[in-house]
Amino acid sequence: MLSDFRHPVRAQQGDVSEGDFMTGSKAMIVAGLLAALALNASAARAQDMLGSYVARISERDHQASDGYPLRSAAQMVRQDRANWHKFRRRDADDQGDPWFRGNDDRAQLERMLERGGAMSSATRRAIVNGEPLIEVDVYPNSVRVSILED
């Protein structure tokens, strides 16, 4: 009924304290702002992405161009890009990219791949021990590698 409705005038009479009302309102505002910030942060991260490419890390990517075996996943992904851009040794699943054409660019790629967060330990193992299909998401100062097919 209407008698149960808490009217602001009654709040002055002691039914509901003004502090309780303000605390609830402030909590709602803070929750709304936090949700908006979280959405904006994820949108900003998505906007920062320059693009991505797909590559098969095959046996030829497990060896340096002069024949010695590579030991790390970062080296193998770098070699895949050298095979694509410099040596034109391409796997059927490989896609091109506009970021890693030069040797200095590929050296930077390897450094970014060695950072924490660039790929999981499971992804590193899959690259070193097999021939997975990977996707590389490229950002201005980092990369993120994921397995599409093991």
mmCIF file of C-alpha atoms in Angstrom:
data_model
loop_
_atom_site.group_PDB
_atom_site.id
_atom_site.type_symbol
_atom_site.label_atom_id
_atom_site.label_comp_id
_atom_site.label_asym_id
_atom_site.label_seq_id
_atom_site.Cartn_x
_atom_site.Cartn_y
_atom_site.Cartn_z
ATOM 1 C CA MET A 1 0.000 0.000 0.000
ATOM 2 C CA LEU A 2 0.950 3.653 -0.222
ATOM 3 C CA SER A 3 1.406 3.780 3.554
ATOM 4 C CA ASP A 4 4.493 1.522 3.107
ATOM 5 C CA PHE A 5 6.136 3.958 0.660
ATOM 6 C CA ARG A 6 8.998 5.831 2.305
ATOM 7 C CA HIS A 7 8.488 9.441 1.438
ATOM 8 C CA PRO A 8 11.460 11.860 1.720
ATOM 9 C CA VAL A 9 9.511 13.967 4.222
ATOM 10 C CA ARG A 10 9.214 10.946 6.511
ATOM 11 C CA ALA A 11 12.969 10.461 6.305
ATOM 12 C CA GLN A 12 13.228 13.704 8.236
ATOM 13 C CA GLN A 13 10.881 12.257 10.842
ATOM 14 C CA GLY A 14 13.151 9.273 11.530
ATOM 15 C CA ASP A 15 11.753 6.401 9.389
ATOM 16 C CA VAL A 16 14.906 6.249 7.250
ATOM 17 C CA SER A 17 18.060 8.019 8.204
ATOM 18 C CA GLU A 18 19.508 10.339 5.606
ATOM 19 C CA GLY A 19 22.890 8.602 6.015
ATOM 20 C CA ASP A 20 21.393 5.234 5.037
ATOM 21 C CA PHE A 21 19.864 6.739 1.918
ATOM 22 C CA MET A 22 23.092 8.498 0.926
ATOM 23 C CA THR A 23 25.235 5.408 1.576
ATOM 24 C CA GLY A 24 23.043 3.306 -0.718
ATOM 25 C CA SER A 25 23.043 5.985 -3.414
ATOM 26 C CA LYS A 26 26.802 6.410 -3.227
ATOM 27 C CA ALA A 27 27.311 2.640 -3.440
ATOM 28 C CA MET A 28 25.167 2.489 -6.585
ATOM 29 C CA ILE A 29 27.074 5.380 -8.155
ATOM 30 C CA VAL A 30 30.442 3.814 -7.319
ATOM 31 C CA ALA A 31 29.327 0.435 -8.696
ATOM 32 C CA GLY A 32 28.148 2.101 -11.904
ATOM 33 C CA LEU A 33 31.409 4.004 -12.310
ATOM 34 C CA LEU A 34 33.471 0.860 -11.736
ATOM 35 C CA ALA A 35 31.454 -1.020 -14.353
ATOM 36 C CA ALA A 36 31.918 1.825 -16.842
ATOM 37 C CA LEU A 37 35.672 1.927 -16.190
ATOM 38 C CA ALA A 38 35.972 -1.831 -16.695
ATOM 39 C CA LEU A 39 34.140 -1.625 -20.022
ATOM 40 C CA ASN A 40 36.270 1.310 -21.154
ATOM 41 C CA ALA A 41 39.491 -0.470 -20.178
ATOM 42 C CA SER A 42 38.606 -3.586 -22.165
ATOM 43 C CA ALA A 43 37.522 -1.470 -25.123
ATOM 44 C CA ALA A 44 40.797 0.477 -24.971
ATOM 45 C CA ARG A 45 42.793 -2.757 -24.986
ATOM 46 C CA ALA A 46 40.859 -3.992 -28.023
ATOM 47 C CA GLN A 47 41.437 -0.676 -29.810
ATOM 48 C CA ASP A 48 45.166 -0.845 -29.101
ATOM 49 C CA MET A 49 45.505 -4.068 -31.086
ATOM 50 C CA LEU A 50 47.204 -3.397 -34.410
ATOM 51 C CA GLY A 51 46.032 -6.674 -35.912
ATOM 52 C CA SER A 52 46.848 -10.356 -35.985
ATOM 53 C CA TYR A 53 48.154 -13.110 -38.213
ATOM 54 C CA VAL A 54 47.984 -16.901 -38.290
ATOM 55 C CA ALA A 55 50.998 -19.161 -38.803
ATOM 56 C CA ARG A 56 51.834 -22.849 -38.777
ATOM 57 C CA ILE A 57 55.004 -23.423 -36.749
ATOM 58 C CA SER A 58 56.398 -26.268 -38.818
ATOM 59 C CA GLU A 59 59.622 -28.259 -38.693
ATOM 60 C CA ARG A 60 61.361 -25.670 -40.892
ATOM 61 C CA ASP A 61 60.619 -23.049 -38.198
ATOM 62 C CA HIS A 62 62.354 -25.224 -35.585
ATOM 63 C CA GLN A 63 65.718 -24.610 -37.295
ATOM 64 C CA ALA A 64 67.662 -21.401 -37.828
ATOM 65 C CA SER A 65 68.320 -20.353 -41.406
ATOM 66 C CA ASP A 66 71.879 -21.732 -41.124
ATOM 67 C CA GLY A 67 70.586 -25.105 -39.927
ATOM 68 C CA TYR A 68 71.140 -25.240 -36.181
ATOM 69 C CA PRO A 69 68.172 -26.297 -34.010
ATOM 70 C CA LEU A 70 66.258 -23.572 -32.178
ATOM 71 C CA ARG A 71 65.429 -24.149 -28.534
ATOM 72 C CA SER A 72 62.754 -21.621 -27.558
ATOM 73 C CA ALA A 73 59.244 -20.898 -28.759
ATOM 74 C CA ALA A 74 60.188 -17.220 -29.190
ATOM 75 C CA GLN A 75 63.028 -18.187 -31.560
ATOM 76 C CA MET A 76 60.707 -20.447 -33.552
ATOM 77 C CA VAL A 77 58.006 -17.809 -33.987
ATOM 78 C CA ARG A 78 60.704 -15.345 -35.049
ATOM 79 C CA GLN A 79 62.078 -17.877 -37.531
ATOM 80 C CA ASP A 80 58.589 -18.380 -38.939
ATOM 81 C CA ARG A 81 58.468 -14.658 -39.740
ATOM 82 C CA ALA A 82 61.971 -14.764 -41.275
ATOM 83 C CA ASN A 83 60.881 -17.734 -43.381
ATOM 84 C CA TRP A 84 57.808 -15.775 -44.505
ATOM 85 C CA HIS A 85 59.408 -12.395 -45.214
ATOM 86 C CA LYS A 86 63.064 -13.053 -46.042
ATOM 87 C CA PHE A 87 63.364 -16.606 -47.329
ATOM 88 C CA ARG A 88 59.856 -17.038 -48.805
ATOM 89 C CA ARG A 89 59.583 -20.490 -47.186
ATOM 90 C CA ARG A 90 55.897 -20.451 -46.355
ATOM 91 C CA ASP A 91 53.588 -23.068 -44.940
ATOM 92 C CA ALA A 92 50.128 -23.406 -46.468
ATOM 93 C CA ASP A 93 48.471 -22.031 -43.295
ATOM 94 C CA ASP A 94 50.821 -19.040 -42.930
ATOM 95 C CA GLN A 95 49.521 -15.519 -43.318
ATOM 96 C CA GLY A 96 51.539 -12.410 -44.000
ATOM 97 C CA ASP A 97 51.937 -9.461 -41.669
ATOM 98 C CA PRO A 98 53.079 -5.859 -42.113
ATOM 99 C CA TRP A 99 55.006 -5.641 -38.808
ATOM 100 C CA PHE A 100 57.924 -8.096 -38.949
ATOM 101 C CA ARG A 101 59.434 -7.580 -42.404
ATOM 102 C CA GLY A 102 62.900 -6.531 -41.266
ATOM 103 C CA ASN A 103 65.478 -8.293 -39.106
ATOM 104 C CA ASP A 104 65.306 -5.573 -36.434
ATOM 105 C CA ASP A 105 61.518 -5.931 -36.339
ATOM 106 C CA ARG A 106 61.851 -9.705 -35.901
ATOM 107 C CA ALA A 107 64.427 -9.209 -33.127
ATOM 108 C CA GLN A 108 61.891 -6.971 -31.369
ATOM 109 C CA LEU A 109 59.239 -9.669 -31.916
ATOM 110 C CA GLU A 110 61.470 -12.226 -30.187
ATOM 111 C CA ARG A 111 62.032 -9.880 -27.226
ATOM 112 C CA MET A 112 58.285 -9.311 -26.890
ATOM 113 C CA LEU A 113 57.657 -13.073 -27.095
ATOM 114 C CA GLU A 114 60.094 -13.679 -24.230
ATOM 115 C CA ARG A 115 58.143 -11.414 -21.872
ATOM 116 C CA GLY A 116 55.712 -12.852 -19.384
ATOM 117 C CA GLY A 117 52.161 -12.810 -20.666
ATOM 118 C CA ALA A 118 53.074 -13.142 -24.349
ATOM 119 C CA MET A 119 52.119 -16.822 -24.295
ATOM 120 C CA SER A 120 51.241 -19.452 -21.757
ATOM 121 C CA SER A 121 53.609 -22.249 -20.794
ATOM 122 C CA ALA A 122 51.272 -24.698 -22.576
ATOM 123 C CA THR A 123 51.555 -22.621 -25.762
ATOM 124 C CA ARG A 124 55.358 -22.536 -25.431
ATOM 125 C CA ARG A 125 55.458 -26.335 -25.040
ATOM 126 C CA ALA A 126 53.144 -26.863 -28.024
ATOM 127 C CA ILE A 127 55.396 -24.724 -30.236
ATOM 128 C CA VAL A 128 58.677 -26.308 -29.079
ATOM 129 C CA ASN A 129 57.381 -29.896 -29.189
ATOM 130 C CA GLY A 130 55.085 -29.828 -32.201
ATOM 131 C CA GLU A 131 53.770 -28.013 -35.244
ATOM 132 C CA PRO A 132 50.786 -26.020 -33.998
ATOM 133 C CA LEU A 133 48.715 -23.456 -35.828
ATOM 134 C CA ILE A 134 49.033 -20.220 -33.865
ATOM 135 C CA GLU A 135 47.462 -16.791 -33.889
ATOM 136 C CA VAL A 136 49.616 -13.806 -32.987
ATOM 137 C CA ASP A 137 47.812 -10.675 -31.803
ATOM 138 C CA VAL A 138 50.044 -7.642 -32.300
ATOM 139 C CA TYR A 139 49.880 -4.567 -30.070
ATOM 140 C CA PRO A 140 52.088 -1.456 -30.156
ATOM 141 C CA ASN A 141 54.469 -2.792 -27.480
ATOM 142 C CA SER A 142 53.564 -6.440 -27.065
ATOM 143 C CA VAL A 143 52.240 -9.582 -28.685
ATOM 144 C CA ARG A 144 49.966 -12.384 -27.510
ATOM 145 C CA VAL A 145 50.188 -15.901 -28.969
ATOM 146 C CA SER A 146 47.439 -18.476 -28.768
ATOM 147 C CA ILE A 147 47.056 -21.984 -30.183
ATOM 148 C CA LEU A 148 44.343 -22.439 -32.792
ATOM 149 C CA GLU A 149 45.139 -26.070 -33.583
ATOM 150 C CA ASP A 150 47.655 -28.398 -31.947
#
